[in-house]
Coordinates of C-alpha atoms in Angstrom, one line a residue:
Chain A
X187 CA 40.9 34.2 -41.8
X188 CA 43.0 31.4 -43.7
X189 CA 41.7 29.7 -46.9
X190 CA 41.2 26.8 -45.1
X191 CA 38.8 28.6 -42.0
X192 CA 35.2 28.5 -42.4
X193 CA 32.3 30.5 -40.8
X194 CA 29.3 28.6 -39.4
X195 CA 26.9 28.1 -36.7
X196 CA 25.6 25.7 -34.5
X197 CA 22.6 25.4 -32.2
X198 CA 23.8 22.6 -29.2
X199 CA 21.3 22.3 -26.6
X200 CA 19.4 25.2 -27.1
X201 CA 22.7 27.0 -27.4
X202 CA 23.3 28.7 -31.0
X203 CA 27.3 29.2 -31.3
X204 CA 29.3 30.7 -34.3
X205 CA 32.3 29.5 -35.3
X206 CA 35.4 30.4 -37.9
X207 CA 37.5 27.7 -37.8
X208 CA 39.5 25.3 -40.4
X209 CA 36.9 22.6 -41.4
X210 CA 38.9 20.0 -39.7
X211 CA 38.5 21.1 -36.2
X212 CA 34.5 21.4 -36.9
X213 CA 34.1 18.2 -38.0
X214 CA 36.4 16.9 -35.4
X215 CA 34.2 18.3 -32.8
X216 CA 30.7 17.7 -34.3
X217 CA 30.5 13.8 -33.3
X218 CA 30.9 14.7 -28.9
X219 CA 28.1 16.4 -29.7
X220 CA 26.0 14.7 -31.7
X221 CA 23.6 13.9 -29.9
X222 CA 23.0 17.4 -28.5
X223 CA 23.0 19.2 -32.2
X224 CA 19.2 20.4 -32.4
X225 CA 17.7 19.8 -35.4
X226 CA 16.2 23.3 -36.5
X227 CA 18.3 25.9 -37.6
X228 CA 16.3 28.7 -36.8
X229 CA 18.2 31.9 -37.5
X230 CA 19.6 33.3 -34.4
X231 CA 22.9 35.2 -34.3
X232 CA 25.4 33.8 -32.2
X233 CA 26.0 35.5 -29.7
X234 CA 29.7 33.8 -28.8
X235 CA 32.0 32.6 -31.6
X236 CA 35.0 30.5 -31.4
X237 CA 37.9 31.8 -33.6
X238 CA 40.9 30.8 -34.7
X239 CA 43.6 33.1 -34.5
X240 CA 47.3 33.1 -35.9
X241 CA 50.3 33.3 -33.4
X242 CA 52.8 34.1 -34.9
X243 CA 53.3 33.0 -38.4
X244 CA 53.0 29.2 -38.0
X245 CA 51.4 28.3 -35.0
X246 CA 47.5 29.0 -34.4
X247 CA 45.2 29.4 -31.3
X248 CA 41.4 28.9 -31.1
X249 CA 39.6 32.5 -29.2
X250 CA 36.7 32.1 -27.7
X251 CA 34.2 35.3 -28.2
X252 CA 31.6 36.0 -25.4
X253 CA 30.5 38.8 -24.0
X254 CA 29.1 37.4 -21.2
X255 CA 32.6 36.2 -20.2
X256 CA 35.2 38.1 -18.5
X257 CA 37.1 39.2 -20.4
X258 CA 35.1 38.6 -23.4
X259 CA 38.0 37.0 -25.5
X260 CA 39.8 34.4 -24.5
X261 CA 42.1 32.0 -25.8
X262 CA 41.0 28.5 -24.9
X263 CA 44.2 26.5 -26.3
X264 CA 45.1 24.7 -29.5
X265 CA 43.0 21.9 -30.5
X266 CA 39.9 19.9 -31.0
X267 CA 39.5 18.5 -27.5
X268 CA 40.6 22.2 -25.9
X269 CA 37.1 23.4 -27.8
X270 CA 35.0 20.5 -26.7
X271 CA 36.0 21.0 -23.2
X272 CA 35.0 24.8 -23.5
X273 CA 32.3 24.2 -25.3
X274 CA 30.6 22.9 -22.6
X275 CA 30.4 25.4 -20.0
X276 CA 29.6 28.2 -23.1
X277 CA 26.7 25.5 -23.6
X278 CA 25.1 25.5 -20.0
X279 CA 25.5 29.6 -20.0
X280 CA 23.6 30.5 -23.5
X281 CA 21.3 27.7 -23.8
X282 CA 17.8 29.5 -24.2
X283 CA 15.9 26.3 -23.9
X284 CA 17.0 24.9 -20.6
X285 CA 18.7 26.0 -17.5
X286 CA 21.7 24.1 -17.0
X287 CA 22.7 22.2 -13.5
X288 CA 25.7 20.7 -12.5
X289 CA 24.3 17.4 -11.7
X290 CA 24.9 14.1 -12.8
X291 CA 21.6 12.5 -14.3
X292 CA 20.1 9.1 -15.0
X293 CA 17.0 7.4 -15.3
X294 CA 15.5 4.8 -12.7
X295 CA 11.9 3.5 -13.1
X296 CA 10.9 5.8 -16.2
X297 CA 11.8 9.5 -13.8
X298 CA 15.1 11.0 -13.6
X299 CA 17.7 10.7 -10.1
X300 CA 19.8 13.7 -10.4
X301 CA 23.4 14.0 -8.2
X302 CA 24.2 17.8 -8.2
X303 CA 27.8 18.3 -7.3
X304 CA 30.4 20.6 -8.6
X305 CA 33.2 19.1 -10.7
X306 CA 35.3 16.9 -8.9
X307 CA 32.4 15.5 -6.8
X308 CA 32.7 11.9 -8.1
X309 CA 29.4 12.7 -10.2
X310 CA 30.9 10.9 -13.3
X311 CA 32.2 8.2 -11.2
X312 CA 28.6 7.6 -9.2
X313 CA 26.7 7.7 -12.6
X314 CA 29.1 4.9 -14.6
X315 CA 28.0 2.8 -11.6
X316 CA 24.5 3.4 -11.8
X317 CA 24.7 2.9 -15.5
X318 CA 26.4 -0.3 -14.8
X319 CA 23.3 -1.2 -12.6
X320 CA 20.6 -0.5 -15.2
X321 CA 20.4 2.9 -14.8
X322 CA 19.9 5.0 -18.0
X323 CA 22.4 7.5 -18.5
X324 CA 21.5 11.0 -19.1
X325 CA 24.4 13.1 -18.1
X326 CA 27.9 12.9 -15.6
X327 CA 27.8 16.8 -15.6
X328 CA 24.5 19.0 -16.9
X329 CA 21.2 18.0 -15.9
X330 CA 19.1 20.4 -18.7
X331 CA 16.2 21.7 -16.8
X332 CA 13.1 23.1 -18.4
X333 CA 10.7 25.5 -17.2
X334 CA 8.3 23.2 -15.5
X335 CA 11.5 21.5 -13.9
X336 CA 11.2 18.4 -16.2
X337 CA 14.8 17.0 -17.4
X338 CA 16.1 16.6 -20.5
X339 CA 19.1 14.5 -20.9
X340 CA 22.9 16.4 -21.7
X341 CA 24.3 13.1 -23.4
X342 CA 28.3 14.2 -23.2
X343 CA 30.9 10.8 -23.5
X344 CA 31.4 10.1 -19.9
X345 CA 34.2 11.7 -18.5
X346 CA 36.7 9.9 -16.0
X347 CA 39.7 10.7 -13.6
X348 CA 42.1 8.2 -13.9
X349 CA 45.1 8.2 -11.9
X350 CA 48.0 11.1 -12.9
X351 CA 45.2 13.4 -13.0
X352 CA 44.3 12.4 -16.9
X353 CA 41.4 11.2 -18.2
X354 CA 38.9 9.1 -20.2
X355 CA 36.4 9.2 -22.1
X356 CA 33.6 6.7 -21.8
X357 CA 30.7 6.2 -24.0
X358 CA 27.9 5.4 -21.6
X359 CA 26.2 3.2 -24.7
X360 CA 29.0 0.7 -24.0
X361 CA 28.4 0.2 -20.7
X362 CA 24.5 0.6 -20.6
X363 CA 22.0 2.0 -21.6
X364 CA 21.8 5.8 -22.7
X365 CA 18.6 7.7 -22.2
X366 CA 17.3 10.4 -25.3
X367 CA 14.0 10.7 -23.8
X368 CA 12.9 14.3 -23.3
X369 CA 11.3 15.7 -20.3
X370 CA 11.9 13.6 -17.9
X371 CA 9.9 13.7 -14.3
X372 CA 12.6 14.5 -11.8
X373 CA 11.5 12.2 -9.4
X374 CA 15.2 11.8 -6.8
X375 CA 17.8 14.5 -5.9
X376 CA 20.5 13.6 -4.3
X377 CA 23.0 15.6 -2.3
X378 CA 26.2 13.2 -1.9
X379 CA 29.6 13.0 -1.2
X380 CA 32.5 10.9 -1.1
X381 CA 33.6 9.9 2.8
X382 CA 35.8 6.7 3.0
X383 CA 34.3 4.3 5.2
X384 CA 30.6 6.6 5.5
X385 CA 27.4 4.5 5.1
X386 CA 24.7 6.0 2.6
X387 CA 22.5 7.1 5.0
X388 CA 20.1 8.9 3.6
X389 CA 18.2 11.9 5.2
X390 CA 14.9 13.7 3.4
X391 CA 16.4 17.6 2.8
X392 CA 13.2 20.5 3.1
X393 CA 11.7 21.6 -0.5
X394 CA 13.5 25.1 -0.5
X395 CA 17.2 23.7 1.4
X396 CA 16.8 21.4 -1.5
X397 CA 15.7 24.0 -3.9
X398 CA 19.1 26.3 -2.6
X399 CA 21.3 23.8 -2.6
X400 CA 20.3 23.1 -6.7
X401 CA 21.1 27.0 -7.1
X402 CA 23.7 26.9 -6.0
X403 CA 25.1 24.6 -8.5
X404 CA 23.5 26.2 -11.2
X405 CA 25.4 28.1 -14.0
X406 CA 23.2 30.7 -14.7
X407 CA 22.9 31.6 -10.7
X408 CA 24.4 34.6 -11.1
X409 CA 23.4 35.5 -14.2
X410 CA 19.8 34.9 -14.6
X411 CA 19.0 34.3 -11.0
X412 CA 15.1 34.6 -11.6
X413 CA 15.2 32.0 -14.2
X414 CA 17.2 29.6 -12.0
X415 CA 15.4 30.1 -9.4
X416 CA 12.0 29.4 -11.3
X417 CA 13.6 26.4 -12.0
X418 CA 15.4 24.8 -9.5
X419 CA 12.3 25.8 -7.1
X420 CA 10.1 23.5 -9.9
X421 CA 12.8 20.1 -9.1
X422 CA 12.0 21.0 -5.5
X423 CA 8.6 21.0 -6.0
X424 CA 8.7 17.9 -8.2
X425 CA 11.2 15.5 -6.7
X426 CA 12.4 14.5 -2.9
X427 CA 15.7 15.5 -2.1
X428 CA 18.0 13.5 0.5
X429 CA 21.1 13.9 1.8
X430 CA 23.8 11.8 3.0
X431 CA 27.7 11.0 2.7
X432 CA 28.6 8.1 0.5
X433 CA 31.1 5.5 0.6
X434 CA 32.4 4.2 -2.6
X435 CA 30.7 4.7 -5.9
X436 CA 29.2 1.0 -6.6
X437 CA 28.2 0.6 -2.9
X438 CA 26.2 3.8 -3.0
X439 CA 25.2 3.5 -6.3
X440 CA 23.4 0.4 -5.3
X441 CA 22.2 2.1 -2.0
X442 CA 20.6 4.8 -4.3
X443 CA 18.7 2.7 -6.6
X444 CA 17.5 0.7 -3.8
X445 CA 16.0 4.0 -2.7
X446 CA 14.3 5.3 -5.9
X447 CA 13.1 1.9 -5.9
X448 CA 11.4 2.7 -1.8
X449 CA 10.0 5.8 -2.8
X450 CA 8.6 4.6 -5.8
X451 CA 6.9 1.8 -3.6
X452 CA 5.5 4.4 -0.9
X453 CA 4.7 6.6 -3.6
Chain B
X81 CA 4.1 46.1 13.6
X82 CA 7.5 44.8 13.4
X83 CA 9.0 44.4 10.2
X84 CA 8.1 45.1 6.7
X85 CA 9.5 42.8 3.6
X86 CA 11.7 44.4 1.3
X87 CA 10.7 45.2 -2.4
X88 CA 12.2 43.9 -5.2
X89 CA 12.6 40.5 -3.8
X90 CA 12.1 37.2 -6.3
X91 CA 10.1 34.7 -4.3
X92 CA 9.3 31.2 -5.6
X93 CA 6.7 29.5 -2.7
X94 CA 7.8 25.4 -2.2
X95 CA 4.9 24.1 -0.9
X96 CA 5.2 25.7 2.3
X97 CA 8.7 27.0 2.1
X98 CA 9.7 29.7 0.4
X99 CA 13.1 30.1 -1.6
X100 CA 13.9 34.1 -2.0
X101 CA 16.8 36.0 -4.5
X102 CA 17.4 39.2 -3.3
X103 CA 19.0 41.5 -6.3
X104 CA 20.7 43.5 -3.9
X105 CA 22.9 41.4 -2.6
X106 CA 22.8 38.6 -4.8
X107 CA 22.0 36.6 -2.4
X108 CA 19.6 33.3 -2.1
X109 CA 17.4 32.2 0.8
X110 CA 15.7 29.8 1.5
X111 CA 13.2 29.6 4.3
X112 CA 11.4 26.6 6.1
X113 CA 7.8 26.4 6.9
X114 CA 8.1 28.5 10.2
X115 CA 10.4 31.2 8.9
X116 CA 8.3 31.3 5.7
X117 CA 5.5 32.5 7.7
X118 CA 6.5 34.8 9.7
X119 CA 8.0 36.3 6.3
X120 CA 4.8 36.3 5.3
X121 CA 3.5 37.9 7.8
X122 CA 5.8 41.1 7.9
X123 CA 3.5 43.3 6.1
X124 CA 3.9 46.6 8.6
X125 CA 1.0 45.3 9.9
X126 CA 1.6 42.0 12.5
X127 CA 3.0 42.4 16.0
X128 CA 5.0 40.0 17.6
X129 CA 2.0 38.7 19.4
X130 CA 0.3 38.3 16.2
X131 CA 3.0 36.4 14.3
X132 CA 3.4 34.1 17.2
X133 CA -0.2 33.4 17.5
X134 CA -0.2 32.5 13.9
X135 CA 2.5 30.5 14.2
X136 CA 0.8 29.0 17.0
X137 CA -2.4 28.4 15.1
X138 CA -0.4 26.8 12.0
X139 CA 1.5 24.2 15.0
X140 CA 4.8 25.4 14.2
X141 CA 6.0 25.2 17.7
X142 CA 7.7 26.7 19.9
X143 CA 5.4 29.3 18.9
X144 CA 7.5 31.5 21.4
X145 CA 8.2 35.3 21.5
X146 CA 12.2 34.1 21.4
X147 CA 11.2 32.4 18.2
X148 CA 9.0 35.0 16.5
X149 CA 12.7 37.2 17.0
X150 CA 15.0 34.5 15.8
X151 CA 13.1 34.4 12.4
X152 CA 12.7 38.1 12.1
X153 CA 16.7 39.0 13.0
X154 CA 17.7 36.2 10.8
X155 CA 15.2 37.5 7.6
X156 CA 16.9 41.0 8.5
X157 CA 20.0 39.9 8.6
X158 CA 19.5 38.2 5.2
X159 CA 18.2 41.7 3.8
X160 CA 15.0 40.6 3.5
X161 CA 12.9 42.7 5.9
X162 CA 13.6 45.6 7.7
X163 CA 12.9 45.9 11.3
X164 CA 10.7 48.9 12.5
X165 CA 11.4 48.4 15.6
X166 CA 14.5 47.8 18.2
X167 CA 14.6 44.0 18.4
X168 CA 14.4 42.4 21.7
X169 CA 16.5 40.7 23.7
X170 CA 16.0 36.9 22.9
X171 CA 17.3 33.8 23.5
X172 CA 19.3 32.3 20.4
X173 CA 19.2 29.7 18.0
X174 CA 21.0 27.6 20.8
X175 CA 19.7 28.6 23.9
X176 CA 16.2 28.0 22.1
X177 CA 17.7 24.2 21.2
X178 CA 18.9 23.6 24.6
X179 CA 15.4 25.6 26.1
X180 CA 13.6 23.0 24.0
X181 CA 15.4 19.9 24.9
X182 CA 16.8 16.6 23.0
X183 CA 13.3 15.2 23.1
X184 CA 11.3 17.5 21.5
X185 CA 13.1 17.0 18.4
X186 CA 10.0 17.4 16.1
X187 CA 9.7 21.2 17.8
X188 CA 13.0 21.8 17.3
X189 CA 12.8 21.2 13.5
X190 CA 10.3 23.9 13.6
X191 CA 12.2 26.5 14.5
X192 CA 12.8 28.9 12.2
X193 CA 15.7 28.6 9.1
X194 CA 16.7 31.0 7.2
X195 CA 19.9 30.2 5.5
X196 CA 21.3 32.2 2.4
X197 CA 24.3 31.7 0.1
X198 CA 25.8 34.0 -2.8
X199 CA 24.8 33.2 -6.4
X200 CA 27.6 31.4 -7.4
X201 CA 29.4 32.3 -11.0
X202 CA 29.6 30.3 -13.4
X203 CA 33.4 30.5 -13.2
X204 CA 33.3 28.8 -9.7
X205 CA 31.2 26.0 -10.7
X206 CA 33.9 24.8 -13.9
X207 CA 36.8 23.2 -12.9
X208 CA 38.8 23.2 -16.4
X209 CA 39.0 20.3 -18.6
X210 CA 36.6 18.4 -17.5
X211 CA 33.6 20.7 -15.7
X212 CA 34.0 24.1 -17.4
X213 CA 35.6 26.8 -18.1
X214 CA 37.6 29.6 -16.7
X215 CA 37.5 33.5 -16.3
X216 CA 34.2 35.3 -14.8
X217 CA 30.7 35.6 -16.3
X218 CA 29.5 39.2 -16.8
X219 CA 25.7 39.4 -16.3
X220 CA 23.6 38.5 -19.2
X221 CA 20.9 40.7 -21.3
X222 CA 18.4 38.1 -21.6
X223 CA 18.3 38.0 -25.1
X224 CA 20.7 38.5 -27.6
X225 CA 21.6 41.5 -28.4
X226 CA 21.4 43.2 -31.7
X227 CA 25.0 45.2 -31.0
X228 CA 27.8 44.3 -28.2
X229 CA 26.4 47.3 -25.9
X230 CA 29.2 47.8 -23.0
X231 CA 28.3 44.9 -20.2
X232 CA 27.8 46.0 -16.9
X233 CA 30.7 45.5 -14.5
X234 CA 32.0 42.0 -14.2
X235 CA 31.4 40.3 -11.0
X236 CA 33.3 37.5 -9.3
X237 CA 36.8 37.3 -10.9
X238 CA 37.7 34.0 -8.8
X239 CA 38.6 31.3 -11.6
X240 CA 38.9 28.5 -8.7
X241 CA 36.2 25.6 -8.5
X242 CA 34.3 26.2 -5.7
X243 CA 34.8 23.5 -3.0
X244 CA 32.5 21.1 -2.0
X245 CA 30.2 22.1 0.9
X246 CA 31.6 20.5 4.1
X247 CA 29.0 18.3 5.3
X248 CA 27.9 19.7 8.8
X249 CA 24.7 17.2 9.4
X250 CA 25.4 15.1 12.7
X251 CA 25.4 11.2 12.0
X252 CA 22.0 9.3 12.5
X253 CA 21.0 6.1 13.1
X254 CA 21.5 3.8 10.0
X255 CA 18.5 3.7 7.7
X256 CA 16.6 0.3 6.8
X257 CA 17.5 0.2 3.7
X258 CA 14.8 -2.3 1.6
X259 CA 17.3 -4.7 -1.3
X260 CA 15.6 -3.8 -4.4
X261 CA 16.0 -5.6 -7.6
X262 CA 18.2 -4.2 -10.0
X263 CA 16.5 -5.4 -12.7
X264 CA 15.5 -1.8 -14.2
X265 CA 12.2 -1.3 -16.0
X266 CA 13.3 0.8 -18.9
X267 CA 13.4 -0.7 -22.1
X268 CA 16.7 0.0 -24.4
X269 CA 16.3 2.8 -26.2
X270 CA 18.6 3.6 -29.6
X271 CA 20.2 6.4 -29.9
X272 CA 19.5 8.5 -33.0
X273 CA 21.5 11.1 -33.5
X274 CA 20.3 14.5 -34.1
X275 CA 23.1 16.3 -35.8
X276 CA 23.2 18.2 -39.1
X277 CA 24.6 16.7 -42.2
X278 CA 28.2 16.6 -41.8
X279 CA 28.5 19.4 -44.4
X280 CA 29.4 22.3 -43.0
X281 CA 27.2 25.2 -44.1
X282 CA 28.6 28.6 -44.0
X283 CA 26.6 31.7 -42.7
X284 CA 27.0 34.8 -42.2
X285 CA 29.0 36.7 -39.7
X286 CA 26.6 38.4 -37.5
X287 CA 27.7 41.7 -38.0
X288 CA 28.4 42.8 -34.4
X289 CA 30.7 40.7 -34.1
X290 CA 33.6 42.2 -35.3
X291 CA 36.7 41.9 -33.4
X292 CA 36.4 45.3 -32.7
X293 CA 33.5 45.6 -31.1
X294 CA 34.9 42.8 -28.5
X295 CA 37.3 45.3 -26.8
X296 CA 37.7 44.5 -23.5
X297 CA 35.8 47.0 -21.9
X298 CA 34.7 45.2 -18.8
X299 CA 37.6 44.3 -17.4
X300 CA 37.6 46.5 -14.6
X301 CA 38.6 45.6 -11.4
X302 CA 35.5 43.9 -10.0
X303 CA 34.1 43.7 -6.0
X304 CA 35.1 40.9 -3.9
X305 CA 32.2 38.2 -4.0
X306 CA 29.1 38.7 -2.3
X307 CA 30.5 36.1 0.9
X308 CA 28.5 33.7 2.4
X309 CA 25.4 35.1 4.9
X310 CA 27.6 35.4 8.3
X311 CA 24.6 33.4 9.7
X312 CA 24.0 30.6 8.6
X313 CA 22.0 28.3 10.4
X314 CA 21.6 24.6 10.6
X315 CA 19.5 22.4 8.4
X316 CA 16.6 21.3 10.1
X317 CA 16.8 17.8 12.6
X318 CA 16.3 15.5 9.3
X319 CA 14.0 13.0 8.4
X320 CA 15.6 9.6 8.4
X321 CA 14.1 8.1 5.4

């Protein structure tokens, strides 16, 4: 360990996570996740640590510890932004507090609409729009479920494709309005995907399809499968869940809220 | 008596529907109304007469002999009951459709579903940069452990993202869709940050964390993943909303 490295923890979403890094790259980190740092520091052991490690004698790598990984040390690459993107996913698997989805999450009417999709799905892109429209934003990428199924918002800078297959960032504040309410009533899932020219043509999907359908995009599936599927079965008990293709991101954003807004109504 | 559930199974009831992990094969299931029942109803006890008449009773038509068999090959094929007895020769998930006919669609989205998909890793769900991470996720102790004890063996090795489902519903007629106002009804909140102090305040290594004790001891050559139940079966003729 360098003069410069130091040894800390951090509890992010219910996640505790050691670290031994040069102060720099801690601080650099801390502000993407600000507002996910919890506020008690109770004293848990990390069970995964990010390291950094010499290569050679002047270049450095950051490892990532975890024995729930395989293989259980990895390096994850060389700077700041290399450890927020990993951080994520080592987020979602060791939170103890919430079961992580892959779903993109806002709030419509006071209750939560969440988008599950893998990455890739045009979540981020579907929930800028919503944002745009009013929507609170929650999360492009993690909806955090609790044990009665409520949400809790996974308030990541929104991330975007752009063209070349780089990115950027976009802080959903600037756009809208960001949600830090806890516990959220999942009132709207969503199962959509991007076909050019579709029409958003939303079909009601059965408690458990809808229930299998959020396992299978959930990170402790394999796991903790009788956590997830405590959970995801208390969203299908909780919300309706529709299905349909989508065309382009504002059209069907607009399309969606118009049908939170319906079930709301008949509800 | 026909078929008797298997034990060990983790059942989470959906209203009427049921959604089933089976450890086995680290499989998940779910099951609609009609399929649900007749699981229910594999106790060693119920004949085939007996599930259909409940079946019957409960107006989840077509409360058929063809259909009590669909539900329970399908449950045995997705390792959830075994079969005590030869199953009969029955008329398929088609033959039943086309038995039934275009008009009865509300009987039709009674039959019996039972569709089951792998437990996905987490390594399938991250795509990288942006969604994740990469290597494979070795099954978790639920708490955290007091020493690195050896981890079982690793399971799905595959670093690829997963692709999306292929959507296999057939179009349907365009919904009304009601305009809504867009004016939402949630007030601004501010954000307030929950992070520590900037100051950075050093702990103590947890001792088991010693780079020796990380030794890469599960990095045996793992199975194949658990594929997709060979049987799926189609969702349900939806309800246009």
């Amino acid at each position: 360990m360098s003069p410069s490295t130091i040894t800390a923890h951090r509890t992010i979403a219910g996640a505790t996570i050691g670290f031994e890094l040069p102060a720099a790259v801690l601080h650099e980190i801390e502000p993407a996740f600000a507002r996910l740092m919890d506020d008690d520091e109770r004293s848990v052991a990390p069970l995964v640590w990010y390291r950094q490690e010499p290569v050679g004698s002047r270049r450095a790598r950051i490892e990532r510890h975890d024995p729930l990984r395989t293989p259980p040390v990895e390096a994850i690459g060389t700077t700041a932004q290399d450890l927020i993107d990993d951080l994520h996913l080592t987020i979602a698997l060791h939170s103890r507090e919430h079961v992580f989805v892959h779903a993109g999450v806002v709030t419509w009417n006071g209750t939560a609409i969440l988008i599950p999709g893998r990455s890739h799905s045009g979540k981020s892109t579907l929930v800028e729009e919503l944002v745009r429209r009013g929507a609170g934003y929650c999360s492009d990428e993690y909806a955090r479920v609790g044990e009665d199924g409520s949400i809790t918002p996974y308030a990541r800078a929104i991330q975007l494709r752009v063209p070349g297959g780089s990115r950027r960032s976009l802080d959903a504040s600037d756009i809208g309005t960001v949600d830090t309410g806890e516990r959220l009533a999942p009132a709207l899932v969503v199962f959509t995907w991007f076909v050019e020219g579709a029409d958003f043509r939303p079909r009601q999907v059965s408690p458990a399809a809808a229930a299998l359908e959020l396992f299978d995009n959930t990170v402790i599936a394999e796991t903790e499968p009788d956590r997830a599927t405590r959970v995801v079965a208390q969203i299908a008990r909780r919300a309706r869940a529709v299905k349909s293709p989508r065309p382009d991101a504002a059209t069907a954003a607009a399309d969606i809220l118009a049908l939170a807004d319906r079930l709301e109504v008949a509800s | 008596m026909v078929a008797i559930k298997r034990e060990g199974l983790l059942l989470q009831n959906i209203h009427d529907e049921i959604l089933v992990f089976n450890p086995d094969r680290s499989e998940a299931t779910a099951l609609n109304e009609s399929a649900a029942l007749v699981f229910d109803l594999c106790d060693g006890d119920h004949t085939i007469d007996s599930i259909r008449t409940a079946l019957d009773d409960a107006g989840l038509g077509p409360a058929t002999d063809d259909a009590v068999w669909l539900a329970l090959t399908e449950l045995a094929e997705a390792g959830l009951v075994d079969l005590t007895v030869e199953p009969a020769s029955h008329l398929g998930r088609r033959e039943l459709l086309k038995k039934i006919g275009i008009g009865a669609a509300a009987t039709a989205a009674a039959l019996p579903v039972v569709e089951t998909i792998a437990a996905p890793s987490a390594a399938a769900q991250g795509s990288g940069p942006l969604g994740g991470g990469v290597g494979g996720v070795t099954p978790a102790p639920t708490m955290v452990p007091t020493t690195l004890a050896p981890t079982p063996a690793p399971t799905t090795p595959a670093p690829t993202e997963a692709p999306t489902p292929a959507p296999t519903d057939a179009p349907t007629p365009a919904p009304t869709m009601a305009p809504s106002t867009m004016a939402p009804t949630m007030a601004p909140t501010t954000m307030a940050p929950t992070m520590a102090p900037t100051t950075v305040a050093p702990t103590t290594m947890a001792p088991t964390m010693a780079p020796t004790t990380m030794a890469p001891t599960t990095i045996a050559p793992t199975p194949a993943p658990i594929p997709v139940s060979p049987t799926p079966m189609p969702s349900p003729i939806p309800t246009q909303l």
